[in-house]
mmCIF file of C-alpha atoms in Angstrom:
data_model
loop_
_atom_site.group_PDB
_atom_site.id
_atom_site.type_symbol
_atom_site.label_atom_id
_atom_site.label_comp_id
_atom_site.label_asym_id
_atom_site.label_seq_id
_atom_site.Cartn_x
_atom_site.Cartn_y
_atom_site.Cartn_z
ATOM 1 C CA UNK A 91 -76.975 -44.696 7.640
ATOM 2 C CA UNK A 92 -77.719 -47.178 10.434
ATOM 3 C CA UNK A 93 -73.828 -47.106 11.423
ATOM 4 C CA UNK A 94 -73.160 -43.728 11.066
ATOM 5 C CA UNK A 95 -76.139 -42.608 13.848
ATOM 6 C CA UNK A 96 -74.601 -45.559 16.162
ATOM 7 C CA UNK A 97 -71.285 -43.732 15.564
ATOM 8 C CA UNK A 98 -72.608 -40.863 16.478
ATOM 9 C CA UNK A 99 -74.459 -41.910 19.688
ATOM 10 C CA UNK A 100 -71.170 -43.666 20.554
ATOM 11 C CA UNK A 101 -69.580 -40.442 20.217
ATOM 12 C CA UNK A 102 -72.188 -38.708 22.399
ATOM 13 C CA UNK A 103 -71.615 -41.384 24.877
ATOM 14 C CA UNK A 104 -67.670 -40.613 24.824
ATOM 15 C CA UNK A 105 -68.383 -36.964 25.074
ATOM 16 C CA UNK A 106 -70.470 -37.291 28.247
ATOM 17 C CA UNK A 107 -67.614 -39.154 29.778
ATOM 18 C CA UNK A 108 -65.065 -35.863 28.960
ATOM 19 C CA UNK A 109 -67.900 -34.046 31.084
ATOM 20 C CA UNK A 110 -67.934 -35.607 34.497
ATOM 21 C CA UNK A 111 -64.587 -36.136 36.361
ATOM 22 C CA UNK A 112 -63.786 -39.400 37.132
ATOM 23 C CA UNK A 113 -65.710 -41.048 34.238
ATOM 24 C CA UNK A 114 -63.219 -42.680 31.760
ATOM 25 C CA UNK A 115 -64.160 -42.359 28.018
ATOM 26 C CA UNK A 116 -62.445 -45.562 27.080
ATOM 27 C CA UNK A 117 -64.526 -47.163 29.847
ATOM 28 C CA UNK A 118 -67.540 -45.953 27.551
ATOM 29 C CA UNK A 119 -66.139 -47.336 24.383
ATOM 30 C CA UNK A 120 -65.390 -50.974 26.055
ATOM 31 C CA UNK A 121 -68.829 -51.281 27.249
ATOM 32 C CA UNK A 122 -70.236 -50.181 24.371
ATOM 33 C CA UNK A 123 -67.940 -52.167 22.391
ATOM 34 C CA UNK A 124 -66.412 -49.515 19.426
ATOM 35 C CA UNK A 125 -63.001 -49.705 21.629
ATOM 36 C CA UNK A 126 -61.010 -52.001 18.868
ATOM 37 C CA UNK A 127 -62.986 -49.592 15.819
ATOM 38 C CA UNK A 128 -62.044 -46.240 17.662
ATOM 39 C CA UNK A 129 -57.988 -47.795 17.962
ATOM 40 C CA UNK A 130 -57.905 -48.649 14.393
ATOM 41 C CA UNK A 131 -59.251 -45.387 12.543
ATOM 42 C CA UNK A 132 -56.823 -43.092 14.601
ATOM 43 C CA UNK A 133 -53.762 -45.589 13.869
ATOM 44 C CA UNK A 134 -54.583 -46.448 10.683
ATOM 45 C CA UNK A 135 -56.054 -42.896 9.162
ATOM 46 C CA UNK A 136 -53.003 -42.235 6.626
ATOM 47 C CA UNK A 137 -53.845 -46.040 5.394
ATOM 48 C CA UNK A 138 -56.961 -45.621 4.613
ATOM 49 C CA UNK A 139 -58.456 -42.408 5.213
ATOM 50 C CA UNK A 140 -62.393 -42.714 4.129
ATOM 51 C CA UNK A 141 -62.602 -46.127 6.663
ATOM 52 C CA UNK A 142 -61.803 -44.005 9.279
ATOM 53 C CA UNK A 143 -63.649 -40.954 8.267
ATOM 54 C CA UNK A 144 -67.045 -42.867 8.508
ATOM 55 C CA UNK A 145 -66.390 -43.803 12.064
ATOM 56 C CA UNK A 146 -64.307 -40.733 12.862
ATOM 57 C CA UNK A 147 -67.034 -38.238 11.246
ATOM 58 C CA UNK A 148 -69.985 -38.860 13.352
ATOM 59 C CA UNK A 149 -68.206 -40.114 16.190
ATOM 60 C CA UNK A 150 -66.678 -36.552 16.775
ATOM 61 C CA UNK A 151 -69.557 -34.883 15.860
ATOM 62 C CA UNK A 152 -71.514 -37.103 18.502
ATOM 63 C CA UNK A 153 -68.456 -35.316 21.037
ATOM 64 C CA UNK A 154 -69.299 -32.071 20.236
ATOM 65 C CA UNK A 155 -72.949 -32.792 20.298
ATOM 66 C CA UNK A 156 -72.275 -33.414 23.465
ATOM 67 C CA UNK A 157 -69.688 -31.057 25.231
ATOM 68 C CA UNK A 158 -71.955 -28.281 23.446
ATOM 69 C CA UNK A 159 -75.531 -29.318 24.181
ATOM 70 C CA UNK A 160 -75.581 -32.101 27.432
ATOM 71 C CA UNK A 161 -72.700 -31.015 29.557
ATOM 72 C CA UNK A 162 -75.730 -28.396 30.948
ATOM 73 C CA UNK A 163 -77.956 -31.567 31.345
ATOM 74 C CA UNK A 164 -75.572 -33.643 32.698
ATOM 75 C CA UNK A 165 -74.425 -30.352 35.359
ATOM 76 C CA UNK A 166 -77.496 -30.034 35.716
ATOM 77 C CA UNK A 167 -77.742 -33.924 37.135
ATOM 78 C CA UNK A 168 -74.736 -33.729 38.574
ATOM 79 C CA UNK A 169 -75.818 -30.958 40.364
ATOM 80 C CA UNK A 170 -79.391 -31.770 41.778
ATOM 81 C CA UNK A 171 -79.083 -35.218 41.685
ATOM 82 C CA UNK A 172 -75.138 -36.327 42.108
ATOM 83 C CA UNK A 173 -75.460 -39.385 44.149
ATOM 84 C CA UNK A 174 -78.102 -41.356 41.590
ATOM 85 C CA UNK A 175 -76.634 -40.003 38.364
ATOM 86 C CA UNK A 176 -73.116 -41.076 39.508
ATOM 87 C CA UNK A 177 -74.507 -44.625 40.930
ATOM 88 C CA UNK A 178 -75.176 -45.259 37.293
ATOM 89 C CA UNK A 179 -71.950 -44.610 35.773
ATOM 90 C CA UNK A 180 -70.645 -46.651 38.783
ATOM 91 C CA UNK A 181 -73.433 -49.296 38.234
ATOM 92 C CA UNK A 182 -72.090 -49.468 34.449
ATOM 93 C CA UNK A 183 -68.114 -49.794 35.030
ATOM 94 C CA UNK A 184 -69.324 -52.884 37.878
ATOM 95 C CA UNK A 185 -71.897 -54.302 35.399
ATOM 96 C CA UNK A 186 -68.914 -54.721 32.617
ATOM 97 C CA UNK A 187 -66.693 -56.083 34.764
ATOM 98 C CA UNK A 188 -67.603 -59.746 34.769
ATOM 99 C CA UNK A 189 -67.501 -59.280 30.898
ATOM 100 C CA UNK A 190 -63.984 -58.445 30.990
ATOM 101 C CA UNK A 191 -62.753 -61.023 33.206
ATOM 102 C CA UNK A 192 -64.201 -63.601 31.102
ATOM 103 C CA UNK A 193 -61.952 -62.190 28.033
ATOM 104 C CA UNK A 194 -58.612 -63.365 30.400
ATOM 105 C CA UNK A 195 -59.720 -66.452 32.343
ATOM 106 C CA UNK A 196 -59.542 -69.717 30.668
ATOM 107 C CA UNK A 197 -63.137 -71.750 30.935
ATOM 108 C CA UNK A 198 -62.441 -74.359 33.921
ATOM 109 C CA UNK A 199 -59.198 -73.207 35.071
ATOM 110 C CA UNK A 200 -58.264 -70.817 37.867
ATOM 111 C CA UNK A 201 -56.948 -67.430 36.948
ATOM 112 C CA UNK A 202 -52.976 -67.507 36.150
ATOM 113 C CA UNK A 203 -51.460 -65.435 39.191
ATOM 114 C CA UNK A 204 -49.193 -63.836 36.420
ATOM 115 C CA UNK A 205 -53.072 -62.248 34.421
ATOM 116 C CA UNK A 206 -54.080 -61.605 38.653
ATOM 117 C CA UNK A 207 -50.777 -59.605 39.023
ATOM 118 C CA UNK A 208 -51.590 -57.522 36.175
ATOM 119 C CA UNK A 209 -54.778 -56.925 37.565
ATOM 120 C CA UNK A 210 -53.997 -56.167 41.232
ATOM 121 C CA UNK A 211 -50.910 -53.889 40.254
ATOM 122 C CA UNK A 212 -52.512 -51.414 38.016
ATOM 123 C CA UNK A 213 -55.633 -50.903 40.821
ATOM 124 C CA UNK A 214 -53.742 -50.573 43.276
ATOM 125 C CA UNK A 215 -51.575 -47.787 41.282
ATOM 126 C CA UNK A 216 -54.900 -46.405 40.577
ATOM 127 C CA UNK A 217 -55.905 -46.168 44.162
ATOM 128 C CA UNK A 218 -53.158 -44.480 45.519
ATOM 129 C CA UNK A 219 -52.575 -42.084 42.355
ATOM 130 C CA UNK A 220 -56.448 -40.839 43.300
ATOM 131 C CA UNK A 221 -54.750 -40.020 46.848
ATOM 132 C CA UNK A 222 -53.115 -37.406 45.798
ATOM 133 C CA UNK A 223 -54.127 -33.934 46.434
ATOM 134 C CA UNK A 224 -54.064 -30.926 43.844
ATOM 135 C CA UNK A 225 -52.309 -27.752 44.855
ATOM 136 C CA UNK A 226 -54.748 -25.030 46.111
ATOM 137 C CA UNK A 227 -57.264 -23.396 43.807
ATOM 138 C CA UNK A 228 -57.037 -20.108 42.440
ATOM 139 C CA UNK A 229 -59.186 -18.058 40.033
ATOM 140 C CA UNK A 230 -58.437 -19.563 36.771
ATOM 141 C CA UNK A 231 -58.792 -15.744 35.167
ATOM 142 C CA UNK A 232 -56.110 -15.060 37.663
ATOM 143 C CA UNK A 233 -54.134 -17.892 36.250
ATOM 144 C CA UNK A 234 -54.457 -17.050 32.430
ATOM 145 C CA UNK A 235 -53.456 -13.155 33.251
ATOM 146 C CA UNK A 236 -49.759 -14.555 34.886
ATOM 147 C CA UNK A 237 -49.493 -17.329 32.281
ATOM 148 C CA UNK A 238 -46.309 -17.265 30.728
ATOM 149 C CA UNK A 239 -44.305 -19.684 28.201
ATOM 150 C CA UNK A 240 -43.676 -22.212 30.544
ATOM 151 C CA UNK A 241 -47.553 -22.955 32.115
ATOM 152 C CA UNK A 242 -48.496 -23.086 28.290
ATOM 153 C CA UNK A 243 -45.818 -25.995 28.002
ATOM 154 C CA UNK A 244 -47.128 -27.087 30.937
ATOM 155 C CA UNK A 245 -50.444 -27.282 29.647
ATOM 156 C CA UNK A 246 -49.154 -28.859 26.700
ATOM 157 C CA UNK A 247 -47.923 -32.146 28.799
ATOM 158 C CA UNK A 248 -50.829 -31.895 30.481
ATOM 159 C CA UNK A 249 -52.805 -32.181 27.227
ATOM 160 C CA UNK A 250 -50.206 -35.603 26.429
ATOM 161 C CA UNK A 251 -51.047 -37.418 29.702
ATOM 162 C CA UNK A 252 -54.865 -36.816 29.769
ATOM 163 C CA UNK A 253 -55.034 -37.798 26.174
ATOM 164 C CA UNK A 254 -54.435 -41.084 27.949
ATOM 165 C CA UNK A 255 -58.219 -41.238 29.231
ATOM 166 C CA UNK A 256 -59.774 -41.197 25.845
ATOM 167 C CA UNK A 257 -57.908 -44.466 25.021
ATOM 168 C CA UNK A 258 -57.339 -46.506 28.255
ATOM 169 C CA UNK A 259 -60.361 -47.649 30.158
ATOM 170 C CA UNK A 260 -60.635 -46.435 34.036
ATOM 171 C CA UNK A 261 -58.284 -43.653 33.615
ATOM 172 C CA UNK A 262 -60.357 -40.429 33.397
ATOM 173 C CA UNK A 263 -59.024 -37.009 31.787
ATOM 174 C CA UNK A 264 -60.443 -34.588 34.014
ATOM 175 C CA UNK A 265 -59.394 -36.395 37.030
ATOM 176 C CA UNK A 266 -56.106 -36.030 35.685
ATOM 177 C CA UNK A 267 -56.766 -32.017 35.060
ATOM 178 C CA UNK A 268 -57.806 -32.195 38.285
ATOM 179 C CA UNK A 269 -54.478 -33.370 39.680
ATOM 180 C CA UNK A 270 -52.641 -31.299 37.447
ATOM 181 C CA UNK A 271 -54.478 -28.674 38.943
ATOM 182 C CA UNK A 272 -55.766 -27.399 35.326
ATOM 183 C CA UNK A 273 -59.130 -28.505 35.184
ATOM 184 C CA UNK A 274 -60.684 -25.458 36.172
ATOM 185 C CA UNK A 275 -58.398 -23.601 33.784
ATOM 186 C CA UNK A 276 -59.437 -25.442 31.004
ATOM 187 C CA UNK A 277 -63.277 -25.845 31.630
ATOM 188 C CA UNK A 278 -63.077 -21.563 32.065
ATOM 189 C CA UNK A 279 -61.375 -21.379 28.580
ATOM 190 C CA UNK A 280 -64.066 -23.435 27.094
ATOM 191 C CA UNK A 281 -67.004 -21.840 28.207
ATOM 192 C CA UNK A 282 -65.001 -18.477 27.566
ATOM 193 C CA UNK A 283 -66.122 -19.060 23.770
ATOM 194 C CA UNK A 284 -69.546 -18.521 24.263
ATOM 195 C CA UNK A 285 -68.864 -14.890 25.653
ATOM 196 C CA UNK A 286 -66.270 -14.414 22.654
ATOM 197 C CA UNK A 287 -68.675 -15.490 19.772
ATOM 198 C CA UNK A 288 -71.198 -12.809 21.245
ATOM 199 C CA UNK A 289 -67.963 -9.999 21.609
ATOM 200 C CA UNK A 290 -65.541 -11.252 18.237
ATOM 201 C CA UNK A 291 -64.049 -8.168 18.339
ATOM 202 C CA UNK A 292 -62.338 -8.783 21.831
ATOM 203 C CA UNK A 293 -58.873 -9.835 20.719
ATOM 204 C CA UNK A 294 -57.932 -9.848 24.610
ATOM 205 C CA UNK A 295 -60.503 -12.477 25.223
ATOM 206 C CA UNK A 296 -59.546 -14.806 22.028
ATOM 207 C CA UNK A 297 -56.208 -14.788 23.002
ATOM 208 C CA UNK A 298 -56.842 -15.716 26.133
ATOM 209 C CA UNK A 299 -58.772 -18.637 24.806
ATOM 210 C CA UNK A 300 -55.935 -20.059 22.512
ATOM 211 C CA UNK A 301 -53.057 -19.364 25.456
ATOM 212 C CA UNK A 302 -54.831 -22.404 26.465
ATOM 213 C CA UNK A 303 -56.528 -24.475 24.645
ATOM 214 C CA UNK A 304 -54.113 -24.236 21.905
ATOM 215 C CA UNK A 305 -51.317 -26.005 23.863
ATOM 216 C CA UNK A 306 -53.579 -28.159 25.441
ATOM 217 C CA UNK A 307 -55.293 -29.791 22.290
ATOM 218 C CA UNK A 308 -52.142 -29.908 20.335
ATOM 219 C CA UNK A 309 -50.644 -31.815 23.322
ATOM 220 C CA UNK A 310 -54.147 -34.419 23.985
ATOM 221 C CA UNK A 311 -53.867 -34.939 20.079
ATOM 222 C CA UNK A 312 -50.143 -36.132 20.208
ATOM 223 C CA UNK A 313 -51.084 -37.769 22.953
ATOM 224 C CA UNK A 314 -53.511 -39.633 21.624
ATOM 225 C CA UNK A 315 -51.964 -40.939 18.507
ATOM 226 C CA UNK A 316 -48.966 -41.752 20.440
ATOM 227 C CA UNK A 317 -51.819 -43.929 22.933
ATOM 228 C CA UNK A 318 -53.659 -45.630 20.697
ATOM 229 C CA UNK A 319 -50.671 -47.338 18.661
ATOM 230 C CA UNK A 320 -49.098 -48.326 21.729
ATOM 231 C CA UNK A 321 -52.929 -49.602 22.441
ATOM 232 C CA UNK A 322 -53.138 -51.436 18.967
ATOM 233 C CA UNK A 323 -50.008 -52.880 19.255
ATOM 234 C CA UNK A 324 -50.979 -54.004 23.200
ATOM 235 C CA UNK A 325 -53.939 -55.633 21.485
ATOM 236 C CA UNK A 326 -52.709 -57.573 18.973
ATOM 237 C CA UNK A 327 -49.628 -59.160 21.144
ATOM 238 C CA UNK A 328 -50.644 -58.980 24.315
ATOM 239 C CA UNK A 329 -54.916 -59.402 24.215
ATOM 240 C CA UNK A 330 -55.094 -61.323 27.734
ATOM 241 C CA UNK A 331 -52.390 -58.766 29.505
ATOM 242 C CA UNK A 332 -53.640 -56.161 27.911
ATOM 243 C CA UNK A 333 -57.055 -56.848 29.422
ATOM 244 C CA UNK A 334 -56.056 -57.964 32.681
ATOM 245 C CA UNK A 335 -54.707 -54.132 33.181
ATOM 246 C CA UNK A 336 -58.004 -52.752 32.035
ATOM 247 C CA UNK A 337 -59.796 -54.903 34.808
ATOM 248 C CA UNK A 338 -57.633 -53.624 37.162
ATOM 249 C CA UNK A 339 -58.089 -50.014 35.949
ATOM 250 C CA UNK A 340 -62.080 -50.663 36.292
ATOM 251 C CA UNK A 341 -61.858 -52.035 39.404
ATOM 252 C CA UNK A 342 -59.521 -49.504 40.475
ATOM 253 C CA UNK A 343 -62.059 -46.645 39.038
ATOM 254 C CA UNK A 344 -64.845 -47.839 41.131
ATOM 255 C CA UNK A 345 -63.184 -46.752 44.049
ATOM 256 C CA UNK A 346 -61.669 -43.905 43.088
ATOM 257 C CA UNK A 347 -65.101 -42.744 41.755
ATOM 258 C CA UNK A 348 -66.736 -44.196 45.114
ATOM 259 C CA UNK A 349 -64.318 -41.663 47.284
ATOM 260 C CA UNK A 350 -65.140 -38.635 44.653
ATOM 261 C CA UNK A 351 -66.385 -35.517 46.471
ATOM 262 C CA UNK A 352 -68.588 -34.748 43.723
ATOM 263 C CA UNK A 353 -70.962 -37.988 43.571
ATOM 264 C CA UNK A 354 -72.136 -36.508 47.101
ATOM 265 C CA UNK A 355 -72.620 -33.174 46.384
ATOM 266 C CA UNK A 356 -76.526 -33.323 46.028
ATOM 267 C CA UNK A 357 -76.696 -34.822 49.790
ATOM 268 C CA UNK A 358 -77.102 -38.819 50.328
ATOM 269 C CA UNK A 359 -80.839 -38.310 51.906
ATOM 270 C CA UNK A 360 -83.317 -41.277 51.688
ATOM 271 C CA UNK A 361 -84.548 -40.227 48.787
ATOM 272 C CA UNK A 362 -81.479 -40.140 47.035
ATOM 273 C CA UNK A 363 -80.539 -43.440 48.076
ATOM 274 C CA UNK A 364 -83.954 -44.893 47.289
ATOM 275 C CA UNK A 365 -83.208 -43.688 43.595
ATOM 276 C CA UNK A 366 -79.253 -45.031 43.642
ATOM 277 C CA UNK A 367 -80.498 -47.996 44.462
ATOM 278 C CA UNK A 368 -82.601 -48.203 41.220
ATOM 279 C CA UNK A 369 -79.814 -46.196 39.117
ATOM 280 C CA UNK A 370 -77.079 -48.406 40.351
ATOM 281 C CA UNK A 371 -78.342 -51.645 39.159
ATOM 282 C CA UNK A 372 -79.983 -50.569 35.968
ATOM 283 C CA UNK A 373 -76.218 -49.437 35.043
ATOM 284 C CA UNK A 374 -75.288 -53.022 36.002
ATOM 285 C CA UNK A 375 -77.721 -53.740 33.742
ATOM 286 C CA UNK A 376 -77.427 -51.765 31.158
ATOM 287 C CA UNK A 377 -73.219 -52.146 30.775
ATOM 288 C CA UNK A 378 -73.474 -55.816 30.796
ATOM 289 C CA UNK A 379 -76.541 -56.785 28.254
ATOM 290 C CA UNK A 380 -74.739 -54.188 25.811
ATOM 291 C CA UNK A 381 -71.403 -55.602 26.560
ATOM 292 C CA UNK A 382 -72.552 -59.463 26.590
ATOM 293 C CA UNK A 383 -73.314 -58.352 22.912
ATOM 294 C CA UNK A 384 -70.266 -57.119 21.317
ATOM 295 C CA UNK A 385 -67.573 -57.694 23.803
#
């Protein structure tokens, strides 16, 4: 019972990642240290099926949980109080860093500038992927009237690459939607469900739904099963390179996150800076006592 409710609050914590942009889920599961357990039950489900269910179960019900009942809170945060809430999250990915670095430097010997080169590379990458600017926004109802075959396949590859941020750490989904200039799209579909399960008879509206999210999900599940053995496989022959990238990618994150429009969209007055400066380090904090412990 014990491990099924820390499943589930993982879960939660993974699902309040897939809310804000820029927040990477598989940051969330390295700091929290299920990122190994969450690798394993998707690869090996077909091998043994009721393993993975116990960890899979509550961990996805912990997402919905989540999506369905905090992404108000957390808009709500992110909102009023942007610039403290997102000092946290920052706060975290900085406090876990040290924790990581440890996993690929040797005790008493300098870093190898081979494990530095696969650190350097991928932030960099990072940093001037975030550089990139979406295409101008328009109404995402206008969007889903002229969708046609090819934005739904679209949408599907879409769904592949973001699958990417559930698995590797400092990559985040929505920023990806965001770049892909679908995010809007997608985040109107979803909350479109709560108008349809009050009007079930609208066919119009339930198609509408699925014209998206269907080829979306289908495409982050593939994408996803496709990550995480590639992942596994990363782990078990590669550990040190393997994490070297993932510093990188944190590292990386932290600016990208840093630059984000909406961590200042509550104003950075004194009072909001007086409480990032208490956020900030308690996610420093926070990230590395949990991490210290099962990283």
């Amino acid at each position: 019972m014990k491990k099924h409710l820390r499943n589930y609050i993982n879960g939660t914590a993974f699902g309040v990642a897939q809310v804000i942009p820029g927040v990477s889920g598989g940051t969330i599961a390295i700091i929290l240290g299920f990122y190994d357990e969450l690798i394993a039950s998707v690869n090996h489900f077909a091998e043994d099926y009721r393993k993975s269910l116990k960890f899979l179960i509550p961990f996805m019900i912990g997402i919905a949980c989540a999506i369905l009942l905090l992404s108000s809170v957390i808009s709500y945060l992110l909102t009023s109080f942007s610039f403290p809430t997102m000092m946290f999250f920052i706060g975290m990915i900085v406090g876990i860093t040290p924790l990581v670095y440890n996993k690929i430097k040797e005790p008493g010997k300098r870093l190898r500038q081979k494990d530095a080169a696969l650190v350097v590379i991928p932030m960099i990458l990072l940093v001037l992927f975030s550089g990139l600017k979406p295409q101008a926004a328009i109404s995402p109802a206008e969007v889903i009237n002229d969708m046609g075959a090819g934005y739904m396949a679209f949408l599907f590859l879409v769904g592949v690459i973001a699958a990417s941020a559930l698995i590797i750490p400092g990559v985040s989904g929505s920023f990806i939607m965001l770049l892909m200039g679908v995010y809007h799209v997608v985040v109107f579909s979803v909350s479109s469900i709560r108008h349809w399960l009050l009007d079930m008879p609208s066919i119009s509206l339930f198609l509408d739904i699925c014209k998206v999210l269907l080829p979306f999900t289908v495409g982050v599940a593939i994408g996803v099963l496709l990550t995480a053995r590639l992942v596994e496989k990363l782990l078990k022959n590669y550990h040190k390179a393997l994490f070297s990238v993932i510093l990188g990618l944190l590292l990386g994150s932290v600016y990208v996150l840093l630059k984000e429009p909406l961590v200042y969209q509550s104003g950075v007055t004194p009072v909001m800076v007086i409480a990032a400066a208490v956020t900030f380090p308690a996610g420093c904090a926070v990230a590395f006592m949990i991490g210290k412990r099962r990283l």
